[in-house]
Coordinates of C-alpha atoms in Angstrom, one line a residue:
Chain A
M24 CA -10.3 49.4 -0.7
L25 CA -10.4 52.3 -3.3
F26 CA -10.0 54.6 -0.1
A27 CA -7.3 53.1 0.7
F28 CA -6.4 53.9 -3.1
F29 CA -7.5 57.4 -2.7
I30 CA -4.4 57.9 -0.2
L31 CA -2.4 55.7 -1.9
I32 CA -2.7 58.3 -4.8
A33 CA -2.3 60.8 -3.0
I34 CA 0.8 60.6 -1.4
Q35 CA 2.5 59.8 -3.8
S36 CA 0.8 63.5 -6.0
N37 CA 2.7 65.4 -2.8
V38 CA -1.0 66.4 -1.9
F39 CA -0.3 65.2 1.8
A40 CA 3.5 65.4 1.1
I41 CA 5.4 67.6 4.2
K42 CA 7.9 69.0 3.5
F43 CA 10.7 68.5 5.8
P44 CA 14.1 71.3 5.0
E45 CA 17.3 69.8 3.2
N46 CA 19.5 70.6 5.6
I47 CA 17.0 70.6 9.2
E48 CA 20.3 70.4 11.5
N49 CA 21.3 73.4 10.2
D50 CA 18.7 75.0 10.9
I51 CA 18.4 74.3 14.9
N52 CA 19.4 77.2 16.9
I53 CA 22.1 75.7 18.6
A54 CA 21.2 77.0 22.2
S55 CA 17.3 77.5 22.6
Y56 CA 17.4 76.4 25.9
P57 CA 17.8 78.4 29.3
Y58 CA 20.2 79.2 31.3
S59 CA 19.4 76.7 33.7
F60 CA 19.0 73.8 31.8
S61 CA 22.7 73.9 31.2
P62 CA 23.9 70.3 32.6
K63 CA 27.9 69.5 32.9
S64 CA 26.9 65.8 31.5
E65 CA 25.0 68.5 28.1
V66 CA 26.9 67.6 24.8
P67 CA 29.6 70.7 24.1
L68 CA 28.3 73.8 22.7
F69 CA 31.3 75.0 21.4
K70 CA 34.7 73.5 21.3
I71 CA 38.0 74.0 20.3
E72 CA 39.3 71.5 17.0
N73 CA 42.7 72.7 15.5
N74 CA 43.1 76.5 16.5
T75 CA 38.8 76.6 15.4
L76 CA 35.8 76.9 17.3
I77 CA 32.5 75.3 16.6
K78 CA 29.0 75.1 17.5
R79 CA 27.2 72.0 18.1
S80 CA 24.3 72.2 15.7
G81 CA 21.7 68.9 16.1
N82 CA 23.1 66.4 16.4
T83 CA 26.4 67.4 14.2
F84 CA 29.2 70.2 14.9
V85 CA 29.9 73.2 12.7
K86 CA 32.4 75.6 12.4
A87 CA 31.0 79.0 13.9
N88 CA 30.8 82.3 12.2
F89 CA 31.6 85.4 13.4
R90 CA 28.4 86.3 14.0
D91 CA 28.2 83.6 16.7
G92 CA 29.9 85.1 18.7
V93 CA 33.2 85.8 20.5
L94 CA 36.4 84.1 22.2
D95 CA 37.9 85.9 24.9
K96 CA 42.1 86.4 25.0
N97 CA 42.5 83.0 27.5
E98 CA 39.9 81.4 25.1
N99 CA 38.2 80.0 28.2
M100 CA 34.8 81.8 27.2
Y101 CA 32.7 81.9 25.1
Y102 CA 30.2 84.7 24.5
Y103 CA 26.3 85.2 22.0
T104 CA 23.4 86.1 21.9
I105 CA 20.2 84.3 20.8
K106 CA 18.2 85.3 17.6
S107 CA 15.0 85.8 18.9
E108 CA 12.7 83.8 17.4
S109 CA 8.8 85.5 17.4
D110 CA 10.4 89.1 16.5
W111 CA 13.9 90.3 14.9
G112 CA 15.6 91.7 17.7
A113 CA 17.8 89.1 20.0
E114 CA 17.0 87.3 23.6
K115 CA 17.8 89.9 26.3
Y116 CA 20.7 88.1 27.1
I117 CA 24.3 87.8 26.2
Y118 CA 25.2 84.8 27.1
G119 CA 28.5 83.0 29.1
Y120 CA 30.5 79.4 28.1
S121 CA 32.6 78.2 29.3
L122 CA 34.8 75.8 27.2
N123 CA 36.1 74.0 30.1
Q124 CA 33.8 73.4 32.1
N125 CA 31.3 72.7 29.3
R126 CA 27.8 74.5 30.4
I127 CA 26.9 78.4 30.3
I128 CA 28.2 80.2 33.4
K129 CA 27.0 83.5 32.8
Q130 CA 23.8 85.6 31.4
I131 CA 24.3 89.4 31.0
E132 CA 21.0 90.9 30.8
F133 CA 21.5 93.8 27.7
D134 CA 19.2 96.2 25.7
N135 CA 18.1 93.9 23.7
S136 CA 16.0 96.3 21.4
G137 CA 15.7 96.9 17.7
N138 CA 17.0 94.4 15.4
Y139 CA 19.7 91.1 16.2
K140 CA 22.8 92.3 18.2
Y141 CA 24.9 90.6 18.6
P142 CA 28.6 90.4 19.8
I143 CA 32.5 91.2 17.7
S144 CA 34.4 91.5 20.3
I145 CA 35.2 91.6 23.8
S146 CA 38.2 93.8 25.5
P147 CA 41.6 92.2 26.5
D148 CA 40.7 91.8 30.3
S149 CA 37.5 90.4 29.6
K150 CA 35.5 93.3 30.9
L151 CA 33.9 94.8 28.1
I152 CA 31.8 93.2 25.4
V153 CA 31.4 94.7 21.6
I154 CA 28.4 94.5 20.6
V155 CA 26.0 95.3 17.3
E156 CA 23.1 95.6 15.1
D157 CA 21.9 94.1 12.3
A158 CA 21.8 96.7 9.4
H159 CA 20.7 97.0 6.1
S160 CA 23.1 99.0 4.5
V161 CA 26.8 100.0 5.8
G162 CA 27.7 103.5 7.5
E163 CA 24.6 102.4 9.0
V164 CA 25.4 99.4 12.1
N165 CA 24.7 100.4 15.5
L166 CA 27.9 99.7 17.8
S167 CA 27.3 99.8 22.1
V168 CA 30.0 98.8 24.0
I169 CA 28.8 96.4 27.7
E170 CA 29.9 96.3 30.9
L171 CA 30.5 92.2 31.5
K172 CA 29.3 92.4 34.9
T173 CA 26.5 93.5 34.8
G174 CA 25.1 94.7 31.7
K175 CA 25.1 98.7 31.7
I176 CA 26.3 100.3 28.3
I177 CA 29.4 101.7 28.3
T178 CA 29.2 103.8 24.9
T179 CA 27.4 103.9 22.0
D180 CA 28.5 104.9 18.0
K181 CA 27.3 104.0 14.6
I182 CA 30.1 102.3 12.7
Y183 CA 30.1 101.5 8.8
S184 CA 31.1 98.1 9.6
P185 CA 30.1 95.7 12.0
S186 CA 34.3 95.0 13.0
V187 CA 36.3 96.1 15.5
T188 CA 39.3 95.9 17.1
W189 CA 41.6 97.1 21.1
V190 CA 44.2 98.7 21.4
D191 CA 44.1 98.3 25.1
N192 CA 41.6 97.6 28.0
N193 CA 40.3 101.8 27.0
S194 CA 40.3 102.4 23.6
L195 CA 38.8 100.6 20.6
I196 CA 39.6 101.4 16.7
M197 CA 37.0 101.3 13.7
L198 CA 35.7 102.3 10.2
E199 CA 33.3 105.7 10.3
A200 CA 31.5 106.2 7.3
D201 CA 32.3 110.2 6.7
K202 CA 29.1 112.3 5.3
E203 CA 27.9 114.9 3.8
C204 CA 24.2 116.1 4.6
D205 CA 21.8 118.2 3.2
G206 CA 19.4 118.3 6.0
E207 CA 18.2 114.6 6.7
F208 CA 19.6 113.6 4.5
C209 CA 23.2 112.4 4.1
L210 CA 26.1 111.1 1.7
I211 CA 28.5 108.7 2.1
N212 CA 31.3 109.8 0.7
G213 CA 34.1 108.4 2.7
I214 CA 35.3 106.0 5.5
S215 CA 37.7 107.0 8.1
I216 CA 39.7 104.9 11.1
K217 CA 38.5 106.4 14.3
N218 CA 39.9 105.8 17.8
K219 CA 37.6 105.5 20.6
N220 CA 39.2 106.0 24.2
L221 CA 36.7 105.0 26.5
V222 CA 38.2 106.4 29.9
A223 CA 39.8 109.0 28.5
K224 CA 36.8 109.8 26.4
K225 CA 38.0 111.7 23.0
N226 CA 38.2 110.2 19.7
K227 CA 41.2 110.1 16.8
V228 CA 40.0 109.8 13.2
L229 CA 42.4 109.5 10.5
N230 CA 40.6 109.5 6.8
I231 CA 41.5 106.7 4.6
A232 CA 38.7 106.6 1.7
K233 CA 36.7 108.7 -0.6
L234 CA 33.9 108.0 -2.6
S235 CA 35.0 106.6 -6.6
N236 CA 33.8 108.6 -9.9
N237 CA 31.0 106.5 -9.8
K238 CA 29.7 107.5 -6.2
N239 CA 30.7 104.1 -4.7
A240 CA 32.9 103.9 -1.5
N241 CA 34.9 100.5 -1.0
Q242 CA 34.3 97.3 -0.5
I243 CA 36.6 97.3 2.9
E244 CA 34.7 95.8 6.4
V245 CA 37.4 94.2 8.5
V246 CA 39.9 96.4 10.9
E247 CA 42.3 94.8 13.0
Y248 CA 45.4 96.0 15.4
I249 CA 48.4 94.4 15.0
N250 CA 51.8 95.1 16.1
G251 CA 50.9 99.1 16.3
K252 CA 49.7 98.9 12.6
V253 CA 45.6 99.4 11.5
V254 CA 44.8 96.8 9.2
I255 CA 42.2 97.2 6.8
S256 CA 40.6 94.8 5.4
K257 CA 38.0 92.4 3.3
R258 CA 36.6 88.7 4.8
V259 CA 36.3 86.8 1.8
P260 CA 34.0 83.7 2.0
E261 CA 36.7 81.4 2.2
N262 CA 37.1 82.2 5.4
Y263 CA 34.9 83.9 7.4
N264 CA 33.2 80.7 9.5
L265 CA 36.9 81.2 11.4
L266 CA 37.8 82.7 14.7
K267 CA 41.6 82.9 14.8
N268 CA 42.0 86.5 13.8
E269 CA 45.1 85.1 11.6
Q270 CA 43.2 83.6 10.1
L271 CA 39.7 85.3 9.9
Y272 CA 40.6 88.0 8.1
V273 CA 42.3 87.8 5.3
D274 CA 42.3 90.1 1.8
Q275 CA 40.4 89.5 -1.3
N276 CA 43.9 89.3 -3.5
N277 CA 46.3 88.8 -1.0
N278 CA 48.1 92.4 -2.0
S279 CA 44.7 94.7 -1.1
K280 CA 45.4 94.9 2.7
L281 CA 45.3 98.7 3.5
E282 CA 48.1 99.2 6.7
I283 CA 48.3 102.0 8.7
D284 CA 50.5 103.7 10.6
F285 CA 48.6 104.0 13.9
N286 CA 50.4 107.2 15.2
L287 CA 48.8 108.7 12.2
I288 CA 45.3 108.6 13.4
K289 CA 45.2 112.4 14.9
N290 CA 42.3 114.3 17.2
D291 CA 39.3 115.5 15.3
Chain B
M3 CA -17.7 36.1 -12.9
I4 CA -20.0 39.2 -14.0
K5 CA -20.0 40.4 -10.6
N6 CA -16.2 40.7 -10.5
F7 CA -15.8 42.4 -14.0
N8 CA -18.3 44.8 -12.3
F9 CA -16.2 44.9 -9.6
K10 CA -12.8 45.1 -11.5
K11 CA -14.4 48.1 -13.6
K12 CA -15.4 50.2 -10.8
I13 CA -11.7 49.9 -9.2
I14 CA -10.7 50.7 -12.7
I15 CA -13.5 53.9 -13.1
G16 CA -12.3 54.1 -9.1
M17 CA -8.8 55.2 -10.2
I18 CA -9.6 57.4 -12.8
L19 CA -12.2 59.4 -10.7
A20 CA -9.5 59.2 -8.3
L21 CA -6.9 61.1 -10.4
L22 CA -8.9 62.9 -12.0
I23 CA -10.0 64.8 -9.1
I24 CA -5.8 64.5 -7.4
G25 CA -4.8 66.0 -11.1
S26 CA -7.2 69.3 -11.5
S27 CA -7.2 69.7 -7.3
K28 CA -3.5 70.0 -6.8
T29 CA -1.8 74.1 -6.4
Y30 CA 1.1 75.3 -8.8
A31 CA 2.6 78.0 -6.5
F32 CA 4.1 80.8 -9.0
D33 CA 8.0 81.0 -8.1
Y34 CA 10.3 82.5 -9.4
P35 CA 13.5 80.3 -9.9
E36 CA 16.4 82.2 -11.5
N37 CA 15.3 84.4 -7.8
E38 CA 17.0 82.2 -5.5
S39 CA 19.2 80.9 -8.0
G40 CA 20.6 83.4 -9.6
Y41 CA 20.8 85.9 -5.4
P42 CA 25.0 86.1 -6.2
Y43 CA 25.2 86.3 -2.4
R44 CA 22.4 83.0 -1.3
N45 CA 25.7 81.4 -0.2
W46 CA 27.6 83.9 1.2
E47 CA 27.3 84.9 5.5
I48 CA 24.3 87.4 6.1
G49 CA 25.8 90.0 7.5
L50 CA 28.9 90.5 5.3
V51 CA 29.4 94.0 2.4
D52 CA 28.6 93.3 -0.2
E53 CA 29.5 94.7 -3.9
W54 CA 26.4 97.7 -3.9
L55 CA 27.6 98.3 0.0
T56 CA 24.3 96.9 1.7
F57 CA 24.7 93.8 3.4
T58 CA 24.2 90.3 2.1
R59 CA 21.2 87.6 2.6
N60 CA 19.1 91.6 3.4
C61 CA 16.4 93.2 2.2
T62 CA 18.3 95.3 0.4
S63 CA 20.6 93.6 -1.3
Y64 CA 18.4 91.5 -2.9
V65 CA 16.9 94.5 -4.1
M66 CA 20.2 96.6 -5.0
W67 CA 21.0 93.1 -6.9
K68 CA 17.1 92.8 -8.9
I69 CA 17.3 96.7 -10.1
N70 CA 20.7 96.4 -11.5
Q71 CA 19.0 92.7 -12.8
A72 CA 16.5 95.5 -14.9
G73 CA 19.0 96.1 -16.2
K74 CA 19.4 99.7 -13.8
P75 CA 23.1 100.5 -12.2
F76 CA 22.4 100.9 -8.5
H77 CA 24.2 100.8 -5.3
N78 CA 23.9 101.8 -2.2
N79 CA 25.1 105.9 -3.4
P80 CA 22.6 106.5 -6.8
T81 CA 22.1 109.3 -8.3
G82 CA 18.8 110.2 -9.1
P83 CA 16.8 111.8 -12.2
N84 CA 17.6 114.7 -10.3
G85 CA 21.2 114.5 -10.4
K86 CA 20.7 114.5 -6.6
T87 CA 23.5 111.9 -4.8
I88 CA 22.6 110.1 -1.5
T89 CA 23.0 107.1 0.7
I90 CA 20.2 105.4 0.4
G91 CA 21.0 103.3 3.8
D92 CA 18.7 101.2 5.4
A93 CA 15.6 99.3 3.9
G94 CA 12.7 101.7 5.6
T95 CA 14.6 105.3 5.1
Y96 CA 14.3 103.8 1.0
D97 CA 11.2 105.8 0.1
E98 CA 11.8 109.4 1.4
H99 CA 15.9 108.5 0.2
A100 CA 15.0 107.1 -3.6
A101 CA 12.1 110.3 -3.3
Y102 CA 14.8 113.2 -2.3
I103 CA 16.7 112.2 -6.3
G104 CA 13.7 112.6 -8.1
Y105 CA 11.9 109.2 -8.4
R106 CA 9.0 108.7 -8.3
V107 CA 7.1 107.3 -4.6
D108 CA 3.4 106.6 -4.1
N109 CA 1.2 103.8 -3.3
I110 CA 0.7 103.3 -7.1
P111 CA 2.5 99.0 -7.1
S112 CA 4.5 98.7 -10.2
V113 CA 5.5 95.3 -11.7
G114 CA 9.7 95.3 -12.0
N115 CA 10.2 97.8 -9.6
P116 CA 10.8 98.4 -5.0
V117 CA 8.7 98.0 -2.1
N118 CA 9.4 99.4 1.2
W119 CA 7.1 99.0 4.7
D120 CA 8.1 101.8 7.5
P121 CA 9.9 100.5 10.2
Y122 CA 7.7 97.6 12.2
S123 CA 4.7 98.1 10.0
Q124 CA 3.2 95.3 8.6
G125 CA 5.6 92.8 10.6
A126 CA 8.7 94.8 9.4
S127 CA 12.0 94.9 11.3
A128 CA 13.6 98.3 13.5
W129 CA 15.0 99.2 10.3
G130 CA 11.6 98.5 7.7
H131 CA 12.0 96.1 5.3
V132 CA 12.1 96.6 1.6
A133 CA 10.8 94.0 -1.3
W134 CA 9.9 93.5 -5.5
V135 CA 6.6 93.4 -7.1
E136 CA 6.6 90.4 -9.2
R137 CA 3.2 90.7 -9.9
I138 CA -0.1 92.9 -9.3
N139 CA -2.8 91.2 -7.6
N140 CA -6.7 91.6 -8.1
D141 CA -7.1 92.7 -5.7
G142 CA -4.5 95.8 -5.3
S143 CA -2.6 93.4 -3.5
V144 CA 1.4 92.7 -4.8
Y145 CA 3.2 89.5 -5.0
V146 CA 6.9 90.3 -3.8
S147 CA 9.9 87.7 -3.7
E148 CA 12.2 89.1 -1.2
W149 CA 15.3 88.2 1.2
N150 CA 15.5 88.6 4.8
W151 CA 11.4 88.3 5.5
K152 CA 12.5 85.3 6.9
Y153 CA 15.7 85.7 9.2
G154 CA 18.8 85.5 6.0
E155 CA 17.0 83.7 3.7
Y156 CA 14.3 83.5 -0.1
W157 CA 11.0 84.5 0.0
E158 CA 8.0 85.2 -2.3
R159 CA 4.8 86.2 -0.2
T160 CA 1.2 88.4 -1.0
A161 CA 1.9 91.5 0.9
R162 CA -0.1 95.0 0.4
G163 CA 3.2 97.8 1.1
D164 CA 4.0 100.1 2.5
H165 CA 4.6 102.0 -1.0
F166 CA 6.2 101.8 -4.3
L167 CA 9.9 103.1 -6.0
H168 CA 9.6 103.7 -9.4
I169 CA 12.6 103.2 -9.3
V170 CA 13.4 100.8 -12.6
D171 CA 9.8 101.7 -14.6
E172 CA 8.6 104.9 -14.1
C173 CA 5.0 103.7 -15.6
G174 CA 4.8 100.0 -14.5
A175 CA 3.3 97.8 -16.7
G176 CA -1.0 96.6 -17.9
N177 CA -2.4 99.7 -18.5
I178 CA -0.4 102.6 -17.8
T179 CA -1.9 106.1 -17.2
I180 CA 0.1 108.9 -17.1
S181 CA -1.9 111.8 -16.3
N182 CA -1.4 114.8 -13.3
K183 CA 2.3 114.9 -14.5
T184 CA 3.9 118.2 -14.7
V185 CA 8.1 118.2 -17.2
L186 CA 8.8 120.8 -16.8
P187 CA 11.7 122.7 -19.7
D188 CA 14.7 121.3 -19.0
E189 CA 13.4 118.1 -17.4
T190 CA 13.5 114.7 -18.6
Y191 CA 10.4 112.3 -18.2
T192 CA 11.3 108.4 -19.1
C193 CA 8.7 105.3 -19.2
K194 CA 9.8 102.4 -19.8
T195 CA 8.6 99.3 -19.7
N196 CA 8.6 95.8 -20.9
N197 CA 4.8 94.5 -20.8
P198 CA 2.9 97.4 -21.8
N199 CA -0.9 97.2 -22.7
S200 CA -2.0 99.7 -23.4
I201 CA -0.2 103.8 -22.7
T202 CA -2.8 106.8 -22.1
I203 CA -1.6 109.8 -21.5
M204 CA -4.0 111.9 -19.7
P205 CA -5.1 115.7 -20.9
A206 CA -4.1 116.7 -17.3
T207 CA -0.3 115.8 -17.7
N208 CA 1.4 118.8 -18.7
F209 CA 4.5 118.3 -20.8
Q210 CA 5.8 121.9 -21.0
S211 CA 8.0 122.9 -24.2
G212 CA 11.1 122.3 -23.8
S213 CA 11.0 119.3 -22.1
N214 CA 12.0 116.0 -22.9
V215 CA 9.6 112.7 -22.9
S216 CA 10.8 109.8 -23.6
L217 CA 8.6 107.3 -23.6
F218 CA 10.5 103.0 -24.3
I219 CA 8.6 100.3 -25.1
N220 CA 11.3 97.1 -24.6

């Protein structure tokens, strides 16, 4: 009886209490099972509702965000990577989830070295996918354009923020840090728009921002290509988890979105 | 009746003992609740550009916030004591870049300053790691607060840092000794501290004529 009392007191004083995270469902990896265990009858991992892509998280569904993956132009396939449980990187596959078949139908092996890598954009013809690597500060984001069929890296670059957009199947636009270096020590003193042609292997650039008086650069991060204009803006908290382009990128003050004529970007 | 009384007495003594034992065995974690609740991007998605031009819920973003909270304006392009400006960049480069713009970087911990690790060092990622020194333990290890040691989350732990960056507090805290320091004419040496037990300036320290020396105790 005394022993039982001990136990009772101990439990009440949290000595043996096991503390679970408050949002345990959200902590569950959304796709931690391997490719071969994706039966047709499985509850969908991803689905589109009200023009918004949502993902299964445990027993519930939550809105997907820009780091969860990327939807192809026809909205048939959703490509994503999985953060490794054992280190800082991603698992070695890009997974292709069919929204028609409700199952993973592709897995593409890719170079997963370094920090966590995730897809942010896919070419209009769905042949190329853009993967970026987690970085700590602007201007340091590693980008790889990867052929979806083979996993082969087509090109790499270093960009200002994890956002790119496509002009056509061979040409994409990104933000690039302008750097002034003293040997290996560099200062980002501005931002440029860069148009990279993957076939002609030529770049066009246009400087769009310089350092402010206090040596700070602009807090912009998203680049889009809409009707011949390059649109630069910033993600805002209430919209960063929406995947439809026209909903995803809203400028902070409704009037600070920067629009630039694509023709102004010149050969470098 | 007496037997029953003795039994009840034993129960009561047992209860008191149980409470005493449990009360004394309970340990209290040294936590810094404002670190987690005060960090302005705690509820944001990870990986967005923040006001200091680092990425939200990364270790760098958290340390930027802590430096600014300590009263020192700082961002990703800081100008240092020697007047140079640099993009401080990824966590693993904080030590080299801070030293380049004139901050003291060494292996001496200082409370209220950043500590960083080289890439892949002691479990750091490919880009290194940076955290905030909350206290110095008797064995020379440090207790740090940080973000993104556990992916995208706030964390506290005991660690041994690779490099200690004296960005906020040139002196450190506790018993402060300034030694082997040469300050040239027209240079300024600032020693700022919140909680010194004593400040000792050793003979080896050389403040040359014309140099500016400021010692601040808040």
